Coordinates of C-alpha atoms in Angstrom, one line a residue:
Chain A
X1 CA 67.9 74.9 130.0
X2 CA 68.7 77.8 127.6
X3 CA 71.2 77.0 125.1
X4 CA 74.1 79.3 124.9
X5 CA 75.2 80.0 121.2
X6 CA 78.6 80.8 119.6
X7 CA 78.4 84.1 119.4
X8 CA 80.9 87.6 119.4
X9 CA 81.3 87.3 123.3
X10 CA 82.6 83.4 122.9
X11 CA 84.8 84.5 120.2
X12 CA 86.7 87.2 122.1
X13 CA 86.7 84.6 125.1
X14 CA 88.3 82.1 122.8
X15 CA 91.0 84.4 121.5
X16 CA 91.7 85.5 125.0
X17 CA 92.1 81.9 125.9
X18 CA 94.3 81.0 123.0
X19 CA 96.5 83.9 124.1
X20 CA 96.8 82.6 127.7
X21 CA 97.7 79.3 126.2
X22 CA 100.4 80.6 124.3
X23 CA 101.7 82.5 127.1
X24 CA 101.5 79.4 129.1
X25 CA 103.3 77.3 126.2
X26 CA 106.2 79.9 126.0
X27 CA 107.1 79.6 129.6
X28 CA 106.7 75.6 129.8
X29 CA 110.4 75.1 129.1
X30 CA 111.7 77.4 131.7
X31 CA 109.2 76.2 134.3
X32 CA 110.3 72.4 133.9
X33 CA 114.3 73.7 134.1
X34 CA 113.1 75.8 137.3
X35 CA 111.4 72.9 138.9
X36 CA 114.3 70.7 138.1
X37 CA 116.9 73.3 139.0
X38 CA 118.4 72.1 135.6
X39 CA 121.2 74.7 135.0
X40 CA 124.8 75.7 135.9
X41 CA 125.3 75.2 139.7
X42 CA 126.8 78.0 141.8
X43 CA 126.7 80.0 144.8
X44 CA 124.8 82.9 145.8
X45 CA 125.8 85.8 148.3
X46 CA 122.9 87.3 150.1
X47 CA 123.2 91.0 149.9
X48 CA 119.6 92.2 151.1
X49 CA 116.0 91.2 151.0
X50 CA 113.0 92.3 149.7
X51 CA 110.0 92.0 152.0
X52 CA 106.4 92.4 151.7
X53 CA 104.9 92.8 155.1
X54 CA 101.3 92.2 155.8
X55 CA 99.3 92.2 159.6
X56 CA 101.7 90.0 161.8
X57 CA 103.5 88.5 159.3
X58 CA 105.7 89.1 156.3
X59 CA 107.1 87.5 153.0
X60 CA 110.7 87.9 151.9
X61 CA 112.5 87.2 148.5
X62 CA 116.5 87.2 149.1
X63 CA 118.3 89.4 146.6
X64 CA 122.3 88.9 146.2
X65 CA 125.1 88.2 144.0
X66 CA 125.4 84.7 142.0
X67 CA 128.5 83.3 140.6
X68 CA 128.6 79.6 138.5
X69 CA 131.1 77.4 140.0
X70 CA 132.8 77.3 136.6
X71 CA 133.0 81.1 136.5
X72 CA 130.9 81.2 133.3
X73 CA 128.0 83.3 134.6
X74 CA 128.0 85.9 137.0
X75 CA 124.6 87.9 138.2
X76 CA 124.5 91.0 140.5
X77 CA 121.5 92.0 142.4
X78 CA 119.2 89.1 141.5
X79 CA 116.5 87.3 143.2
X80 CA 116.7 83.6 144.6
X81 CA 113.7 81.8 144.1
X82 CA 112.7 78.7 145.9
X83 CA 114.1 77.3 149.0
X84 CA 113.4 79.1 152.5
X85 CA 113.3 82.9 153.1
X86 CA 116.2 83.3 155.5
X87 CA 118.0 86.2 154.0
X88 CA 120.6 87.2 156.4
X89 CA 122.8 89.4 154.4
X90 CA 126.2 87.9 154.2
X91 CA 124.8 84.3 154.0
X92 CA 126.3 82.3 151.0
X93 CA 123.8 79.6 149.7
X94 CA 124.0 77.3 146.9
X95 CA 121.9 78.2 143.8
X96 CA 121.3 77.2 140.0
X97 CA 121.3 79.6 136.8
X98 CA 118.4 78.1 134.5
X99 CA 119.5 80.8 131.7
X100 CA 117.3 83.8 132.8
X101 CA 119.2 87.0 133.5
X102 CA 116.3 88.1 136.0
X103 CA 116.5 85.1 138.9
X104 CA 118.4 82.1 140.1
X105 CA 116.8 79.2 141.7
X106 CA 117.5 77.1 144.9
X107 CA 119.4 73.6 143.9
X108 CA 116.1 72.1 145.4
X109 CA 114.2 73.7 142.7
X110 CA 111.4 76.2 142.5
X111 CA 107.5 75.9 142.5
X112 CA 107.1 78.7 139.5
X113 CA 105.8 75.7 137.4
X114 CA 102.6 76.2 139.2
X115 CA 101.9 79.7 137.4
X116 CA 102.8 78.1 134.0
X117 CA 100.4 75.0 135.0
X118 CA 97.5 77.5 136.0
X119 CA 97.9 79.9 133.1
X120 CA 97.4 76.7 130.7
X121 CA 94.4 75.3 132.8
X122 CA 92.7 78.6 132.7
X123 CA 93.3 79.2 129.1
X124 CA 92.5 75.6 128.4
X125 CA 89.1 75.9 130.5
X126 CA 88.2 79.0 128.7
X127 CA 88.6 77.7 125.3
X128 CA 86.5 74.7 126.1
X129 CA 83.8 77.0 127.8
X130 CA 83.7 78.9 124.5
X131 CA 83.5 76.0 122.0
X132 CA 81.1 74.0 124.0
X133 CA 78.0 75.5 121.8
X134 CA 79.8 74.2 118.8
X135 CA 80.6 70.9 120.3
X136 CA 76.9 70.7 121.3
X137 CA 75.7 71.7 118.1
X138 CA 77.6 69.1 116.2
X139 CA 76.8 66.4 118.6
X140 CA 72.9 67.2 118.2
X141 CA 73.2 67.4 114.3
X142 CA 75.2 63.8 114.3
X143 CA 72.4 62.3 116.6
X144 CA 69.7 63.8 114.2
X145 CA 71.2 61.8 111.2
Chain B
X1 CA 58.4 89.2 173.1
X2 CA 61.4 89.7 171.3
X3 CA 61.1 90.2 167.7
X4 CA 64.0 89.7 165.6
X5 CA 64.2 91.5 162.2
X6 CA 67.0 90.8 159.9
X7 CA 67.9 94.2 157.9
X8 CA 65.9 94.8 154.9
X9 CA 68.8 95.4 152.7
X10 CA 70.3 92.0 153.6
X11 CA 66.8 90.6 152.6
X12 CA 67.2 92.6 149.4
X13 CA 70.5 91.2 148.7
X14 CA 69.6 87.7 149.1
X15 CA 66.4 87.9 146.9
X16 CA 66.3 90.2 144.1
X17 CA 69.7 91.6 144.4
X18 CA 71.5 88.0 144.8
X19 CA 72.1 87.7 141.3
X20 CA 73.7 91.1 140.8
X21 CA 75.6 90.9 144.4
X22 CA 77.0 87.3 143.6
X23 CA 77.9 88.6 140.0
X24 CA 79.8 91.3 141.3
X25 CA 81.3 89.6 144.2
X26 CA 82.7 86.9 141.6
X27 CA 84.2 89.5 139.3
X28 CA 86.2 90.8 142.3
X29 CA 87.2 87.4 143.2
X30 CA 88.0 86.5 139.4
X31 CA 89.9 89.9 138.9
X32 CA 92.0 89.4 142.1
X33 CA 93.1 86.0 140.9
X34 CA 94.0 87.4 137.2
X35 CA 96.0 90.1 138.9
X36 CA 98.0 87.6 140.9
X37 CA 98.5 85.2 138.0
X38 CA 99.3 88.6 135.5
X39 CA 102.1 89.4 138.0
X40 CA 103.6 85.6 138.5
X41 CA 103.4 85.5 134.5
X42 CA 105.4 88.7 134.5
X43 CA 108.3 87.5 136.9
X44 CA 108.1 83.5 135.9
X45 CA 107.3 83.7 132.2
X46 CA 108.3 87.4 131.0
X47 CA 111.1 87.4 133.3
X48 CA 110.5 91.0 134.3
X49 CA 112.4 92.3 137.6
X50 CA 110.2 91.6 140.7
X51 CA 109.9 95.5 141.3
X52 CA 109.0 96.0 138.0
X53 CA 106.1 93.1 138.1
X54 CA 103.0 94.8 139.6
X55 CA 100.3 93.1 137.6
X56 CA 97.7 94.7 135.1
X57 CA 96.5 97.7 137.7
X58 CA 99.7 97.7 139.6
X59 CA 101.6 99.5 136.7
X60 CA 99.3 102.9 136.8
X61 CA 98.7 102.4 140.6
X62 CA 101.7 101.0 142.3
X63 CA 100.3 101.3 145.8
X64 CA 98.0 98.7 145.1
X65 CA 100.8 96.2 145.2
X66 CA 102.9 98.0 148.1
X67 CA 100.0 98.8 150.3
X68 CA 99.7 96.1 153.1
X69 CA 96.4 97.0 154.0
X70 CA 95.3 95.9 150.6
X71 CA 96.1 92.4 151.2
X72 CA 94.2 92.2 154.5
X73 CA 91.4 94.4 153.0
X74 CA 90.8 92.1 150.3
X75 CA 90.7 89.0 152.9
X76 CA 88.0 90.9 154.9
X77 CA 86.2 91.6 151.6
X78 CA 86.1 88.1 150.9
X79 CA 84.8 87.2 154.3
X80 CA 82.2 89.7 154.4
X81 CA 80.8 88.6 151.0
X82 CA 80.9 85.2 151.8
X83 CA 78.8 86.2 154.8
X84 CA 76.3 88.4 153.4
X85 CA 75.4 86.1 150.4
X86 CA 74.9 82.8 152.4
X87 CA 71.1 83.1 153.1
X88 CA 70.5 83.4 149.1
X89 CA 72.0 79.7 148.6
X90 CA 70.2 76.6 149.2
X91 CA 70.7 72.6 149.0
X92 CA 74.0 71.6 147.8
X93 CA 75.2 75.1 146.9
X94 CA 74.9 76.2 150.2
X95 CA 76.9 73.3 151.7
X96 CA 79.9 74.4 149.3
X97 CA 79.4 78.0 150.0
X98 CA 79.5 77.3 153.5
X99 CA 83.0 75.3 152.9
X100 CA 84.3 78.4 151.6
X101 CA 83.1 80.2 154.4
X102 CA 84.8 77.8 156.8
X103 CA 88.1 78.2 155.2
X104 CA 88.0 82.1 155.4
X105 CA 87.4 82.1 158.6
X106 CA 90.2 79.9 159.3
X107 CA 92.2 82.1 157.1
X108 CA 91.3 85.1 159.5
X109 CA 92.0 83.0 162.7
X110 CA 95.2 82.6 161.4
X111 CA 96.1 86.3 160.8
X112 CA 94.7 86.8 164.4
X113 CA 97.5 84.5 165.6
X114 CA 100.1 86.2 163.5
X115 CA 99.1 89.3 164.8
X116 CA 98.8 88.2 168.6
X117 CA 102.3 86.7 168.3
X118 CA 103.9 89.9 166.8
X119 CA 101.9 91.7 169.6
X120 CA 102.8 89.6 172.6
X121 CA 106.6 88.7 171.4
X122 CA 106.0 85.1 171.9
X123 CA 105.8 83.0 169.0
X124 CA 104.6 79.6 168.3
X125 CA 107.0 76.7 168.6
X126 CA 109.7 79.1 170.3
X127 CA 110.5 80.5 166.8
X128 CA 112.1 84.0 165.8
X129 CA 109.3 84.8 163.8
X130 CA 105.5 85.1 164.2
X131 CA 104.0 81.7 162.6
X132 CA 100.8 80.5 161.8
X133 CA 99.4 76.8 162.3
X134 CA 99.4 75.9 158.5
X135 CA 102.7 77.8 157.8
X136 CA 104.3 74.9 160.2
X137 CA 103.5 72.7 157.1
X138 CA 103.3 75.0 154.0
X139 CA 106.2 77.6 153.4
X140 CA 104.7 81.2 154.1
X141 CA 105.3 82.4 150.6
X142 CA 102.8 79.9 148.8
X143 CA 100.3 80.5 151.9
X144 CA 98.5 83.5 150.4
X145 CA 97.7 81.7 146.9
X146 CA 96.9 78.4 148.8
X147 CA 94.3 80.0 150.9
X148 CA 92.9 81.9 147.9
X149 CA 93.0 78.7 145.8
X150 CA 91.0 76.8 148.7
X151 CA 88.4 79.5 149.1
X152 CA 88.0 79.7 145.7
X153 CA 87.6 76.2 144.6
X154 CA 84.4 75.4 146.7
X155 CA 83.2 78.9 146.0
X156 CA 83.1 78.1 142.2
X157 CA 81.0 74.8 142.9
X158 CA 78.8 76.5 145.0
X159 CA 77.9 79.1 142.1
X160 CA 77.7 76.3 139.4
X161 CA 75.2 74.2 141.6
X162 CA 73.5 77.5 142.4
X163 CA 72.9 78.5 138.8
X164 CA 71.8 74.9 137.8
X165 CA 69.6 73.6 141.1
X166 CA 67.6 70.6 141.6
X167 CA 64.0 71.2 141.5
X168 CA 63.7 70.8 145.3
X169 CA 66.5 73.4 145.5
X170 CA 65.1 75.7 142.9
X171 CA 62.0 75.4 144.8
X172 CA 63.4 76.9 147.9
X173 CA 65.5 80.0 146.3
X174 CA 64.1 83.3 146.8
X175 CA 66.5 84.8 144.1
X176 CA 66.6 84.6 140.2
X177 CA 70.0 83.0 139.9
X178 CA 68.9 79.8 138.4
X179 CA 69.4 79.3 134.9
X180 CA 65.9 79.4 132.9
X181 CA 64.1 76.1 132.7
X182 CA 64.6 73.9 129.6
X183 CA 64.0 75.5 126.3
X184 CA 64.5 73.7 123.1
X185 CA 67.8 74.2 120.8
X186 CA 67.2 75.5 117.5
X187 CA 69.5 73.7 115.2
X188 CA 70.1 75.5 112.3

């Protein structure tokens, strides 16, 4: 098999992979909080829905106003992430503020950790692919000694 | 006597053109994944408001995200690509490519089911909205990414096996996709 060498292309891929890992790592703490619905519990009043329609079906996100039970946080016009997609205007549902101004999550948690996991996996996979020639070369050298 | 001829262009695609065709197809598939991942990262890691999170190409071309035909068009492109490139695969890679194709055919069957419910007004299980069969188990929102992952994984296995075939598989291949035979590694 023709052996790949650690060249300029591998360097670029490695740098891109490190960027992906940095992005994934920066969102790790937030993803864990979202998955565990770890934050200030409150009530979410649905005001509208934002739907993407495809042939024969659609996917909706509930938009509404959130108020923490202790009154410490109020957010207006934010999406509710996780839970079902019943977005009937006027419905009041439980929600948790995880410390992010752009959304609140369902008390059952949200699956946004999947995004962080995918980015970390992609970064790690690309980084490993890029350094395989280096690993292989060091293994051949140690075997030759 | 009935003679059957496959179109010449299809033969070309699965022989000399298989490597280029497969590379182009995989670039489209990976770029689609990268766009979804970029959009998800904008929402869930960088905390952008959802309307502003349109991936990379969606920022200069917002219609790419809002067009409902883009979603189905991509699914159709996947199906056509999987079908057209199948004859070039041999052995184990052919099996994995067929698994990917089978899942994509099922994906289209689900779309058809949804469309028929929307047109007839009769929904599976007597629900208020059209429901696909898998949606009875997995929430609708995650279905798109789930199907893409289920189709993508066996596709990657097929491509890797196609690039590194066994001797019998290599002998049956009519394309130049396989990596070259062993060459000694130069240790500097």
